[in-house]
mmCIF file of C-alpha atoms in Angstrom:
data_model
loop_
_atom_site.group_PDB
_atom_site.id
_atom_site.type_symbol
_atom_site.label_atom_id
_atom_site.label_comp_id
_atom_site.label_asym_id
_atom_site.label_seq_id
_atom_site.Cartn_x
_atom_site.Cartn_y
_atom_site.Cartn_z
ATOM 1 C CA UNK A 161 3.919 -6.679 16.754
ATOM 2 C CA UNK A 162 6.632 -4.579 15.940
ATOM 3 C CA UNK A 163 6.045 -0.472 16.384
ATOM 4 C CA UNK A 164 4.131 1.575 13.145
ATOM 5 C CA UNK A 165 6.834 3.010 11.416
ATOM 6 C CA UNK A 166 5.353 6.997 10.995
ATOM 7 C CA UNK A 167 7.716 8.583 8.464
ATOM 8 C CA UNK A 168 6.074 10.526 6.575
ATOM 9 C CA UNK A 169 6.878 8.530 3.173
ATOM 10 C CA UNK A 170 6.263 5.444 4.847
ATOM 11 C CA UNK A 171 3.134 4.544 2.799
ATOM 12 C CA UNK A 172 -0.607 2.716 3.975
ATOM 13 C CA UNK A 173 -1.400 -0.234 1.323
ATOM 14 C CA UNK A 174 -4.844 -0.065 0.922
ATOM 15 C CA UNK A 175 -6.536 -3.068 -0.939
ATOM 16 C CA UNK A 176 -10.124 -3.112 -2.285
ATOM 17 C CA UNK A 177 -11.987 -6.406 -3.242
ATOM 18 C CA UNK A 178 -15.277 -7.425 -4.564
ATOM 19 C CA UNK A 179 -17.031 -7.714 -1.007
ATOM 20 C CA UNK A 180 -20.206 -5.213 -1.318
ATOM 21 C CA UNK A 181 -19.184 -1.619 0.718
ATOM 22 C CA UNK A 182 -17.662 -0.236 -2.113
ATOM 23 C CA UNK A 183 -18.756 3.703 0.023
ATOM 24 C CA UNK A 184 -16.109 2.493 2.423
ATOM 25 C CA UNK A 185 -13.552 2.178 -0.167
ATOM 26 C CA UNK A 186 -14.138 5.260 -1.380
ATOM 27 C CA UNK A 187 -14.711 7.557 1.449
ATOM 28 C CA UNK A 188 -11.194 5.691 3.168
ATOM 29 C CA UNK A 189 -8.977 5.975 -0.055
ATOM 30 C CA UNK A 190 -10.470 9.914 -0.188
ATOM 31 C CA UNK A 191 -9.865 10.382 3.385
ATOM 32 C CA UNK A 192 -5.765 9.176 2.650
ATOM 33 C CA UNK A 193 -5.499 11.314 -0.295
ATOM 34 C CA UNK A 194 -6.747 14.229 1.169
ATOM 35 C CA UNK A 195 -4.569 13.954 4.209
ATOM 36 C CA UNK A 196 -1.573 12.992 2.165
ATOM 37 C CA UNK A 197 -1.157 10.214 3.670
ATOM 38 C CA UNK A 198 1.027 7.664 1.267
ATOM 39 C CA UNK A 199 -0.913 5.155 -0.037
ATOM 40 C CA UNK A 200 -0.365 2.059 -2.139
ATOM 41 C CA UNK A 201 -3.424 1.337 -3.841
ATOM 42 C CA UNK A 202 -4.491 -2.256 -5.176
ATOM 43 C CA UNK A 203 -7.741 -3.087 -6.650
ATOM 44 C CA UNK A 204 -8.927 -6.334 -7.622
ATOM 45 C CA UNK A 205 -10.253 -7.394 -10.752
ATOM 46 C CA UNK A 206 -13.799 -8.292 -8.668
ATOM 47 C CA UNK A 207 -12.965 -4.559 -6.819
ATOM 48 C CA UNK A 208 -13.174 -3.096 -9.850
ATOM 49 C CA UNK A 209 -16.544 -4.580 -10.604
ATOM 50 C CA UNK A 210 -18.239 -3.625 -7.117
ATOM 51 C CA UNK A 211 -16.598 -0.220 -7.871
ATOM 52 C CA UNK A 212 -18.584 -0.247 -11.001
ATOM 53 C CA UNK A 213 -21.830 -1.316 -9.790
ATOM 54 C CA UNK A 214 -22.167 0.116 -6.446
ATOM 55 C CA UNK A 215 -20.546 3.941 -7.467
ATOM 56 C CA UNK A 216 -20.397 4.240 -10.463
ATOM 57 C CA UNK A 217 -16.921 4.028 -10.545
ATOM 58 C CA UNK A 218 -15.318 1.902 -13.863
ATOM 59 C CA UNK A 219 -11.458 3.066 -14.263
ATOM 60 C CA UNK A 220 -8.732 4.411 -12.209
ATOM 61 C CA UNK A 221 -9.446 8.098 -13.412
ATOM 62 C CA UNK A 222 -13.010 7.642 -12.007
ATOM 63 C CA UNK A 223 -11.959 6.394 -8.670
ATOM 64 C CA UNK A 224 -9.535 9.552 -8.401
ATOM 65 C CA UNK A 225 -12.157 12.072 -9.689
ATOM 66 C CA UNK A 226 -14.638 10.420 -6.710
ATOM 67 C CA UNK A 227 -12.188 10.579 -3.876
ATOM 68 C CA UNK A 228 -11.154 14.342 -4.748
ATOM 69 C CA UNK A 229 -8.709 13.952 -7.330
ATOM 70 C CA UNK A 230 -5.960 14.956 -5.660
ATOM 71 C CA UNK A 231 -3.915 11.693 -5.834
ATOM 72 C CA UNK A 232 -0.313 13.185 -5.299
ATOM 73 C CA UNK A 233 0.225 10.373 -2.277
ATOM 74 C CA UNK A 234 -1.228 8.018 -3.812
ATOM 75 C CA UNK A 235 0.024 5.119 -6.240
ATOM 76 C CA UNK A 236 -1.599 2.332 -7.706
ATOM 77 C CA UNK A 237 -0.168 -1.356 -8.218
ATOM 78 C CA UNK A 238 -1.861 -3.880 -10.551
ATOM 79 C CA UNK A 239 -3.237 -6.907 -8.497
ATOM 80 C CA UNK A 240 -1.372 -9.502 -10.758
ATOM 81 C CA UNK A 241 1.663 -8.117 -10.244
ATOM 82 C CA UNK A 242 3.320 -10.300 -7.549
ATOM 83 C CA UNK A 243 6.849 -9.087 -8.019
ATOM 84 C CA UNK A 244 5.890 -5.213 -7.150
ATOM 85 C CA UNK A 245 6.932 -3.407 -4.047
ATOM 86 C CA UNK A 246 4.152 -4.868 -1.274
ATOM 87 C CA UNK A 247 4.983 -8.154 -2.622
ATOM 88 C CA UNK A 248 8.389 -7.367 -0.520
ATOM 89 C CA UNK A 249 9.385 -7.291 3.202
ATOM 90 C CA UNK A 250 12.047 -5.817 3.079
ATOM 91 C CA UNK A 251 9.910 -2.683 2.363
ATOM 92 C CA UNK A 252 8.400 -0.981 4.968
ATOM 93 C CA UNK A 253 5.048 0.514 5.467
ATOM 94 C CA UNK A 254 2.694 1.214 8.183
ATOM 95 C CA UNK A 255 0.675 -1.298 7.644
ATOM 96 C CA UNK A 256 -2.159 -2.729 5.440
ATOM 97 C CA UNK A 257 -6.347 -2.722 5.050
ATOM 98 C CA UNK A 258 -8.616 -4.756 3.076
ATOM 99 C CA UNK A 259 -11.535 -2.827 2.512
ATOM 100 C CA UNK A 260 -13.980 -3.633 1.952
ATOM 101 C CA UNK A 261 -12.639 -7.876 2.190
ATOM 102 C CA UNK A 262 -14.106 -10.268 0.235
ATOM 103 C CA UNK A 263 -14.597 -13.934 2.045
ATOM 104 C CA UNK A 264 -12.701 -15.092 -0.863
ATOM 105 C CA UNK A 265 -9.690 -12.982 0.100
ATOM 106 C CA UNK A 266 -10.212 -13.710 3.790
ATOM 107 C CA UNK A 267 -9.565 -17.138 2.933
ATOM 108 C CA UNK A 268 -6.613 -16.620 1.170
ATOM 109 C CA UNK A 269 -5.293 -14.590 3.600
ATOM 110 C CA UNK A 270 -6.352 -16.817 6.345
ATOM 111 C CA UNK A 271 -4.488 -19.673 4.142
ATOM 112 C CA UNK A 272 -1.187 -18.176 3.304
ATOM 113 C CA UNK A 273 -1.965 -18.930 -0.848
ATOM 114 C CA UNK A 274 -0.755 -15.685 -2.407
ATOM 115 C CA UNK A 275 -2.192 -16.093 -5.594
ATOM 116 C CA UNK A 276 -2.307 -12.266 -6.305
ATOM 117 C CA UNK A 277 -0.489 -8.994 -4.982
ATOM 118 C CA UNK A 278 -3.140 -8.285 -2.631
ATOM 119 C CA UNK A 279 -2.800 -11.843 -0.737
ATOM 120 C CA UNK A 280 1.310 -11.566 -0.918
ATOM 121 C CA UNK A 281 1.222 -7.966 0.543
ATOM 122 C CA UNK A 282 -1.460 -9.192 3.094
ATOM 123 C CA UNK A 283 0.874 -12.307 3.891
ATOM 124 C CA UNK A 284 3.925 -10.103 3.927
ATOM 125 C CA UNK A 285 2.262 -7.560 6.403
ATOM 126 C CA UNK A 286 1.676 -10.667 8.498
ATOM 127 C CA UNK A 287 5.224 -12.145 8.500
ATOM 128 C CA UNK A 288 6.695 -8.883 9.249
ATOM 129 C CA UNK A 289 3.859 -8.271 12.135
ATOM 130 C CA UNK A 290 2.873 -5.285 10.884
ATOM 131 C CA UNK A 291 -0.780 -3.739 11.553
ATOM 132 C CA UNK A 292 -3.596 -5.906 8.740
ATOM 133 C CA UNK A 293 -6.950 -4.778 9.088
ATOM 134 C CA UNK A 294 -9.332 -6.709 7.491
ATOM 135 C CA UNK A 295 -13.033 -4.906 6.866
ATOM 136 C CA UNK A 296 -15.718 -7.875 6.142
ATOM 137 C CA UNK A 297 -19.077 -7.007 5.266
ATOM 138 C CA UNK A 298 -20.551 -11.087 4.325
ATOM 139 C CA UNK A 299 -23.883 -11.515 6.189
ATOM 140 C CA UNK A 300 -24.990 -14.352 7.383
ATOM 141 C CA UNK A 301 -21.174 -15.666 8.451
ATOM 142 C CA UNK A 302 -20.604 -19.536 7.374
ATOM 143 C CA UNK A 303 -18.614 -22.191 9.774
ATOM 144 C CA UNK A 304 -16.180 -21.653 7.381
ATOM 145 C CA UNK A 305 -16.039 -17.706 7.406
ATOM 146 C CA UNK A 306 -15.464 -18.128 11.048
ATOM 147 C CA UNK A 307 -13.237 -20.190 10.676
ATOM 148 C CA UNK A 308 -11.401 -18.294 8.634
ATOM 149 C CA UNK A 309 -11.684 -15.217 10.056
ATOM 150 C CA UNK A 310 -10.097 -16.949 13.111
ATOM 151 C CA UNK A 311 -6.971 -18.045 11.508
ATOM 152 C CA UNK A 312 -6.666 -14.369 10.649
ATOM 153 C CA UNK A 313 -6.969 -12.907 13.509
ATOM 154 C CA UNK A 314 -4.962 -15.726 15.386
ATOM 155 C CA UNK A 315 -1.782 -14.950 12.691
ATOM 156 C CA UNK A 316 -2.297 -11.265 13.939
ATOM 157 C CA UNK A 317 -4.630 -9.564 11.738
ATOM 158 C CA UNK A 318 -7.753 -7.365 12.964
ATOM 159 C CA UNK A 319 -10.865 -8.101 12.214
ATOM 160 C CA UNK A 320 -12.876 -5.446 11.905
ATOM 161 C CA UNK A 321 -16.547 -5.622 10.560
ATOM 162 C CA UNK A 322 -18.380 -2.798 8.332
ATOM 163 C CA UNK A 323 -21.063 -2.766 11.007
ATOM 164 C CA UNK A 324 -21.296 0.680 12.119
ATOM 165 C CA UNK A 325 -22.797 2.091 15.185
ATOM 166 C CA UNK A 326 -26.006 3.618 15.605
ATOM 167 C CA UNK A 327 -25.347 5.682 18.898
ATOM 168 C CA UNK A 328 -24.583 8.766 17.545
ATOM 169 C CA UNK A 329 -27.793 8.682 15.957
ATOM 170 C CA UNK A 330 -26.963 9.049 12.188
ATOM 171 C CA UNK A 331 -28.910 11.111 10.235
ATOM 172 C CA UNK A 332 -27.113 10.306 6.465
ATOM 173 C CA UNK A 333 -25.556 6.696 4.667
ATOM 174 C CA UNK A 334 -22.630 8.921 4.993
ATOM 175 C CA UNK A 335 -22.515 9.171 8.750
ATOM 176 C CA UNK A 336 -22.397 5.192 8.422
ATOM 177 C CA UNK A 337 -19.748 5.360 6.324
ATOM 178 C CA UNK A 338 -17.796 7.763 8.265
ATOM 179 C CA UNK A 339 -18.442 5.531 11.324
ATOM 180 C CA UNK A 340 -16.555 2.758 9.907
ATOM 181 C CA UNK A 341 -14.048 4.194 7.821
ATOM 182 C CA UNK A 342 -13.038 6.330 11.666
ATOM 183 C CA UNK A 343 -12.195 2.757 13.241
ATOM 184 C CA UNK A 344 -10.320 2.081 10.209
ATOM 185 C CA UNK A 345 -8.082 5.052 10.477
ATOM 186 C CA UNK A 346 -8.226 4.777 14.378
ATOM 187 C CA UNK A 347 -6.579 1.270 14.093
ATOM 188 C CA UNK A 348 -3.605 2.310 11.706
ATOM 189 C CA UNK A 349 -2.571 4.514 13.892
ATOM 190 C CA UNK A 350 -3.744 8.042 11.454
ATOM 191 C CA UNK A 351 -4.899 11.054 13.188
ATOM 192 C CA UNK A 352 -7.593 11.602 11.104
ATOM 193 C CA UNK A 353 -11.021 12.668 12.707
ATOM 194 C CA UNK A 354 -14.215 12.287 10.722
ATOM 195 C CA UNK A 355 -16.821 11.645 13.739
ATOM 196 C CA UNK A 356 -16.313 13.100 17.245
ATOM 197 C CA UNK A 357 -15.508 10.232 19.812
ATOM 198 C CA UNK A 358 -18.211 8.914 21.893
ATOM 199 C CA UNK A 359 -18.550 11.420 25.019
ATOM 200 C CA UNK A 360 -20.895 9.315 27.270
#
């Protein structure tokens, strides 16, 4: 895997799909903003839906009202555009997340397909071997999630589930959240602290 590129206009592409943890989404994408950190944003036409139903949350001005509306790093690609700039290698960025990632998207990812932006810019962050972090919430898993998830994390990506950890015993849903969206952050390489590490 090649070194994270930290520039400070190298940008984060941050993709939502329709798996449920749309709190995840949210809290992460306000936790870039707020930090300035420069994000692509790409939403899926079944992210916008879980958006919808689990926040609340039906149009772009929503989503940027919910995660502090301060949006001045951040800029948003439509999913069906497969010509944009993370369809690209040749561009660099620090790497990508899938948050939360439907199975559906796993697959494609796992597959190489590319159907929409957010599989090409998943694919490209592959090629280049560049930092993917994949955030699956599915419960039971299938053979075939397994699978799946396998062939991702074999072609380089990480896998990391929306299962957060009880041992700082949380109090509030957002202490879950914040649980989660810290390994996220943690594992692109941003210094951004929302929970204190685990002291032992």
């Amino acid at each position: 895997m090649f070194p994270a590129v930290t520039t400070p206009t190298t940008p984060v592409v941050f993709a939502i799909t329709g798996a449920s943890g749309a709190p995840y989404a949210v809290r992460l994408l306000e936790m870039l903003a707020n930090n300035h950190v420069p994000t692509w944003l790409l939403v899926s036409a079944h992210g916008w839906r879980l958006l919808a139903e689990e926040c609340g949350i039906k149009d772009e001005a929503a989503l940027k009202k919910a995660t502090g509306g301060d949006w001045q790093s951040v800029r948003a690609f439509n999913d069906s555009d497969r010509g944009a700039e993370p369809a690209s290698g040749s561009v660099q960025t620090r790497g990508m997340v899938v948050c939360p990632c439907s199975m559906g998207t796993m697959a494609a990812i796992a597959q190489g397909t590319s159907r929409s932006l957010i599989e090409r810019a998943a694919d490209v962050t592959l090629k280049e071997r560049r930092k993917l972090v994949l955030v699956p919430r599915e419960t039971p898993l299938s053979l075939v999630h397994l699978r799946n998830m396998t062939l991702a994390a074999e072609a380089g990506a990480t896998i990391l589930p929306a299962a957060p950890g009880f041992y700082q015993r949380p109090k509030e849903i957002t202490q879950l959240v914040d649980f989660v969206v810290q390994r996220i952050v943690d594992h692109l390489g941003l210094e951004i602290q929302l929970i204190k590490p685990w002291q032992g």
